[in-house]
């Protein structure tokens, strides 16, 4: 080594210059990323201008979010020439990762916006009645005849599992479709269930089926057309939902609306509240003819 030690930096000086630890520099040395220009017999390490430039490049890559393991791989597992192609390869790889991350975050943002819109629609007071216009929308239908409470529980577990697996939603918007005449008599059993996705996940979906016991559930996509409906908001326990059906029908009859034969029981945010009670937030929707 040149006797003029002023031309070199010790490991401590270099670490201080870059605001990193001596241990980090020793780690880079161990991985073959940044070797000292010279190691004296007493173990002192000295770094030249060349090592400063390499460390500056490493810091630049790290500030761009490039993982240290990727940098180590580029610098140590092949011949690092410092050429434009070497640098471009690292930068382009990171650019692709960032673009993918942006795409994923944009999808999360759109999904979040739809959840917010769901909550805003359900910003009605508990028991409040409104006339709403719903836009045309695609839904996935899960069609099965449910005869017992055990079948109902199995059915919903399977539907929720299916939606999570194939459509990537863990907290979906579901509609239980109930015949109006049956509901007026206190029978709120679902004829089938519709799932309304918050993301673009059913474009290529055609149809499917699965079994619950010996019964087949048919799964297919259909389009619900734009409609006008009377909606009553609920934020209540399952066992108290019948009161909201009653209030909805009283309003329909009082206003003398001509309505369709099926009612939608929409629920978005079932949750457990004090006392381990299941509280559900949603709406009952009944289409009316203009």
Coordinates of C-alpha atoms in Angstrom, one line a residue, residues 5-288:
X5 CA -2.1 6.8 4.4
X6 CA -3.8 10.2 4.0
X7 CA -4.9 8.9 0.6
X8 CA -7.0 6.2 2.2
X9 CA -9.8 5.9 4.7
X10 CA -10.0 3.5 7.6
X11 CA -13.1 1.4 8.1
X12 CA -14.3 3.7 10.8
X13 CA -13.8 6.8 8.6
X14 CA -15.7 5.2 5.7
X15 CA -18.5 4.1 8.0
X16 CA -18.9 7.6 9.4
X17 CA -18.8 9.1 5.9
X18 CA -21.8 6.9 4.8
X19 CA -23.6 6.8 8.2
X20 CA -23.3 3.0 8.4
X21 CA -21.7 0.7 10.9
X22 CA -18.3 -1.0 10.7
X23 CA -20.3 -4.2 10.9
X24 CA -22.1 -3.4 7.7
X25 CA -18.8 -2.8 5.9
X26 CA -17.4 -6.1 7.2
X27 CA -20.6 -7.8 6.0
X28 CA -20.1 -6.4 2.5
X29 CA -16.5 -7.6 2.6
X30 CA -17.6 -11.1 3.7
X31 CA -20.0 -11.3 0.8
X32 CA -17.4 -10.1 -1.7
X33 CA -19.3 -6.9 -2.5
X34 CA -16.8 -4.3 -1.1
X35 CA -13.3 -5.5 -0.3
X36 CA -10.8 -3.1 1.3
X37 CA -8.0 -1.9 -0.9
X38 CA -5.6 -3.1 1.8
X39 CA -5.6 -5.0 5.1
X40 CA -2.6 -4.2 7.2
X41 CA -0.8 -6.9 9.3
X42 CA -2.5 -5.5 12.4
X43 CA -5.9 -6.1 10.8
X44 CA -6.6 -2.5 10.0
X45 CA -8.6 -2.0 6.8
X46 CA -8.0 0.8 4.3
X47 CA -10.3 1.9 1.5
X48 CA -9.4 3.9 -1.6
X49 CA -11.4 6.2 -3.8
X50 CA -12.5 3.1 -5.8
X51 CA -14.2 1.6 -2.8
X52 CA -15.9 4.9 -2.0
X53 CA -17.4 4.9 -5.5
X54 CA -18.6 1.3 -5.2
X55 CA -20.2 2.1 -1.8
X56 CA -21.8 5.2 -3.2
X57 CA -23.4 3.0 -5.9
X58 CA -24.6 0.5 -3.3
X59 CA -26.2 3.3 -1.4
X60 CA -27.9 4.6 -4.5
X61 CA -29.3 1.1 -5.2
X62 CA -30.5 0.8 -1.6
X63 CA -32.2 4.2 -1.7
X64 CA -34.1 2.9 -4.8
X65 CA -35.4 0.1 -2.7
X66 CA -33.2 -2.7 -4.2
X67 CA -32.8 -5.4 -1.6
X68 CA -29.2 -5.9 -0.3
X69 CA -29.4 -9.6 -1.3
X70 CA -30.0 -8.6 -4.9
X71 CA -27.1 -6.2 -4.8
X72 CA -24.8 -8.9 -3.3
X73 CA -25.9 -11.3 -6.0
X74 CA -25.1 -8.8 -8.8
X75 CA -21.7 -7.8 -7.3
X76 CA -20.4 -11.2 -6.2
X77 CA -21.9 -14.1 -8.2
X78 CA -20.8 -12.9 -11.6
X79 CA -18.1 -10.6 -13.0
X80 CA -19.1 -7.1 -12.1
X81 CA -17.7 -4.7 -14.6
X82 CA -19.5 -1.6 -13.7
X83 CA -20.6 -1.2 -17.3
X84 CA -23.7 0.6 -18.4
X85 CA -25.3 -2.8 -19.1
X86 CA -24.6 -4.0 -15.6
X87 CA -26.2 -0.9 -14.0
X88 CA -29.1 -1.0 -16.5
X89 CA -29.9 -4.6 -15.6
X90 CA -30.2 -3.8 -11.9
X91 CA -32.2 -0.7 -12.5
X92 CA -34.6 -2.3 -15.0
X93 CA -35.2 -5.2 -12.6
X94 CA -36.1 -2.8 -9.9
X95 CA -38.3 -0.7 -12.3
X96 CA -40.3 -3.9 -13.1
X97 CA -40.8 -4.6 -9.4
X98 CA -41.9 -1.0 -8.6
X99 CA -44.3 -1.1 -11.5
X100 CA -45.8 -4.3 -10.3
X101 CA -46.0 -2.9 -6.8
X102 CA -47.8 0.2 -8.1
X103 CA -50.2 -2.0 -10.0
X104 CA -51.0 -4.0 -6.8
X105 CA -51.4 -0.9 -4.7
X106 CA -53.7 0.7 -7.3
X107 CA -55.8 -2.5 -7.1
X108 CA -55.9 -2.2 -3.3
X109 CA -56.9 1.5 -3.6
X110 CA -59.8 0.6 -6.0
X111 CA -60.9 -2.2 -3.7
X112 CA -60.7 0.2 -0.7
X113 CA -62.7 2.8 -2.5
X114 CA -65.5 0.2 -3.2
X115 CA -65.5 -0.7 0.5
X116 CA -65.9 2.9 1.4
X117 CA -68.7 3.3 -1.1
X118 CA -70.4 0.2 0.5
X119 CA -70.1 1.9 3.9
X120 CA -71.4 5.2 2.6
X121 CA -74.4 3.5 1.1
X122 CA -74.9 1.9 4.5
X123 CA -74.5 5.3 6.1
X124 CA -78.3 5.2 6.6
X125 CA -79.4 5.2 10.1
X126 CA -80.5 1.8 11.5
X127 CA -84.0 1.2 10.4
X128 CA -84.0 4.2 7.9
X129 CA -85.9 3.7 4.6
X130 CA -84.8 5.1 1.3
X131 CA -85.6 4.7 -2.4
X132 CA -82.3 4.0 -4.2
X133 CA -81.3 3.5 -7.9
X134 CA -78.9 0.7 -8.4
X135 CA -76.7 0.5 -11.4
X136 CA -76.3 -2.5 -13.7
X137 CA -73.8 -4.9 -12.1
X138 CA -72.4 -8.4 -12.6
X139 CA -73.0 -10.9 -9.9
X140 CA -72.0 -14.5 -9.2
X141 CA -74.9 -16.7 -8.3
X142 CA -74.6 -19.7 -5.9
X143 CA -77.7 -21.7 -6.5
X144 CA -78.9 -24.4 -4.1
X145 CA -82.0 -25.4 -2.2
X146 CA -81.4 -25.2 1.5
X147 CA -83.7 -27.3 3.7
X148 CA -82.0 -27.3 7.1
X149 CA -80.0 -25.0 9.4
X150 CA -77.1 -27.4 9.2
X151 CA -77.2 -27.2 5.4
X152 CA -77.3 -23.4 5.7
X153 CA -74.2 -23.3 7.8
X154 CA -72.3 -25.7 5.6
X155 CA -73.4 -23.7 2.5
X156 CA -72.2 -20.4 3.8
X157 CA -68.8 -21.8 4.9
X158 CA -68.4 -23.3 1.5
X159 CA -69.5 -20.1 -0.4
X160 CA -67.1 -17.9 1.7
X161 CA -64.3 -20.4 1.1
X162 CA -65.0 -20.5 -2.6
X163 CA -65.1 -16.7 -3.0
X164 CA -61.8 -16.4 -1.1
X165 CA -60.1 -19.0 -3.2
X166 CA -61.3 -18.1 -6.7
X167 CA -62.0 -14.4 -6.4
X168 CA -59.6 -13.3 -3.7
X169 CA -62.1 -11.6 -1.4
X170 CA -62.2 -12.5 2.3
X171 CA -65.0 -10.0 3.3
X172 CA -67.4 -10.1 0.4
X173 CA -70.7 -8.4 -0.3
X174 CA -73.4 -11.1 -0.4
X175 CA -77.1 -11.0 -1.2
X176 CA -79.5 -13.6 0.1
X177 CA -82.4 -13.8 -2.3
X178 CA -85.7 -14.4 -0.5
X179 CA -89.1 -14.9 -2.2
X180 CA -91.4 -12.0 -1.2
X181 CA -94.4 -14.1 -0.5
X182 CA -92.5 -16.5 1.8
X183 CA -90.9 -13.5 3.6
X184 CA -94.3 -12.0 4.3
X185 CA -95.2 -15.2 6.1
X186 CA -92.0 -15.1 8.2
X187 CA -89.9 -17.5 6.1
X188 CA -86.6 -15.8 5.3
X189 CA -84.8 -18.7 3.9
X190 CA -82.6 -17.9 0.8
X191 CA -83.6 -19.3 -2.5
X192 CA -80.0 -18.6 -3.6
X193 CA -77.1 -16.3 -2.9
X194 CA -75.5 -13.6 -5.1
X195 CA -72.0 -12.3 -4.7
X196 CA -71.1 -8.8 -5.9
X197 CA -67.4 -8.5 -6.4
X198 CA -65.6 -5.2 -5.5
X199 CA -62.8 -5.9 -7.9
X200 CA -62.5 -7.0 -11.6
X201 CA -62.2 -10.7 -10.9
X202 CA -65.1 -12.4 -12.7
X203 CA -64.4 -11.3 -16.3
X204 CA -63.3 -14.7 -17.5
X205 CA -65.5 -16.8 -15.1
X206 CA -68.1 -18.9 -16.8
X207 CA -69.7 -21.5 -14.5
X208 CA -68.8 -24.1 -12.0
X209 CA -70.4 -26.3 -9.4
X210 CA -69.5 -27.9 -6.0
X211 CA -71.2 -30.3 -3.6
X212 CA -72.6 -29.8 -0.1
X213 CA -73.4 -33.3 1.1
X214 CA -75.3 -34.8 -1.8
X215 CA -76.6 -31.5 -3.2
X216 CA -75.0 -29.7 -6.1
X217 CA -74.4 -25.9 -5.9
X218 CA -74.4 -24.4 -9.4
X219 CA -72.2 -21.3 -9.7
X220 CA -72.6 -18.9 -12.6
X221 CA -72.4 -15.2 -13.6
X222 CA -75.4 -13.1 -14.5
X223 CA -76.1 -9.3 -14.9
X224 CA -78.4 -7.5 -12.6
X225 CA -80.0 -4.7 -14.5
X226 CA -80.4 -1.2 -13.3
X227 CA -83.3 -0.9 -10.9
X228 CA -85.1 1.2 -8.4
X229 CA -85.6 -0.3 -5.0
X230 CA -86.9 0.5 -1.5
X231 CA -84.0 -0.1 1.0
X232 CA -84.1 -0.4 4.7
X233 CA -80.8 -0.3 6.6
X234 CA -80.1 -2.6 9.4
X235 CA -77.3 -2.9 12.0
X236 CA -78.6 -5.6 14.2
X237 CA -78.4 -9.2 15.4
X238 CA -79.4 -12.1 13.2
X239 CA -82.4 -13.0 15.3
X240 CA -83.8 -9.5 15.1
X241 CA -83.7 -9.1 11.4
X242 CA -87.4 -10.1 11.0
X243 CA -88.4 -6.8 12.4
X244 CA -86.8 -5.0 9.5
X245 CA -88.6 -7.2 7.0
X246 CA -91.9 -6.3 8.7
X247 CA -91.1 -2.6 8.6
X248 CA -90.2 -2.8 4.9
X249 CA -93.4 -4.5 3.9
X250 CA -95.5 -2.1 5.9
X251 CA -93.9 0.8 4.1
X252 CA -94.4 -0.9 0.7
X253 CA -98.0 -1.5 1.4
X254 CA -98.6 2.0 2.8
X255 CA -97.0 3.6 -0.3
X256 CA -98.9 1.1 -2.6
X257 CA -95.7 0.2 -4.5
X258 CA -95.9 -2.4 -7.2
X259 CA -92.9 -4.6 -6.3
X260 CA -91.1 -7.7 -7.8
X261 CA -91.3 -11.2 -6.4
X262 CA -87.9 -11.4 -4.8
X263 CA -86.2 -9.4 -2.0
X264 CA -82.4 -9.0 -1.5
X265 CA -80.9 -9.3 2.0
X266 CA -77.6 -7.5 1.5
X267 CA -74.9 -7.8 4.2
X268 CA -71.5 -6.5 4.0
X269 CA -69.8 -6.3 7.4
X270 CA -70.8 -9.1 9.8
X271 CA -68.8 -8.7 13.0
X272 CA -68.6 -9.8 16.6
X273 CA -69.6 -7.2 19.2
X274 CA -69.8 -7.1 23.0
X275 CA -71.1 -10.3 24.5
X276 CA -69.9 -12.4 21.5
X277 CA -73.0 -11.4 19.6
X278 CA -72.9 -11.4 15.8
X279 CA -73.9 -8.0 14.5
X280 CA -74.7 -7.5 10.8
X281 CA -74.7 -4.3 8.8
X282 CA -76.5 -4.2 5.6
X283 CA -79.8 -3.5 3.8
X284 CA -83.0 -5.2 2.7
X285 CA -83.7 -4.2 -0.9
X286 CA -87.0 -4.7 -2.7
X287 CA -87.3 -3.6 -6.3
X288 CA -90.3 -1.5 -7.2

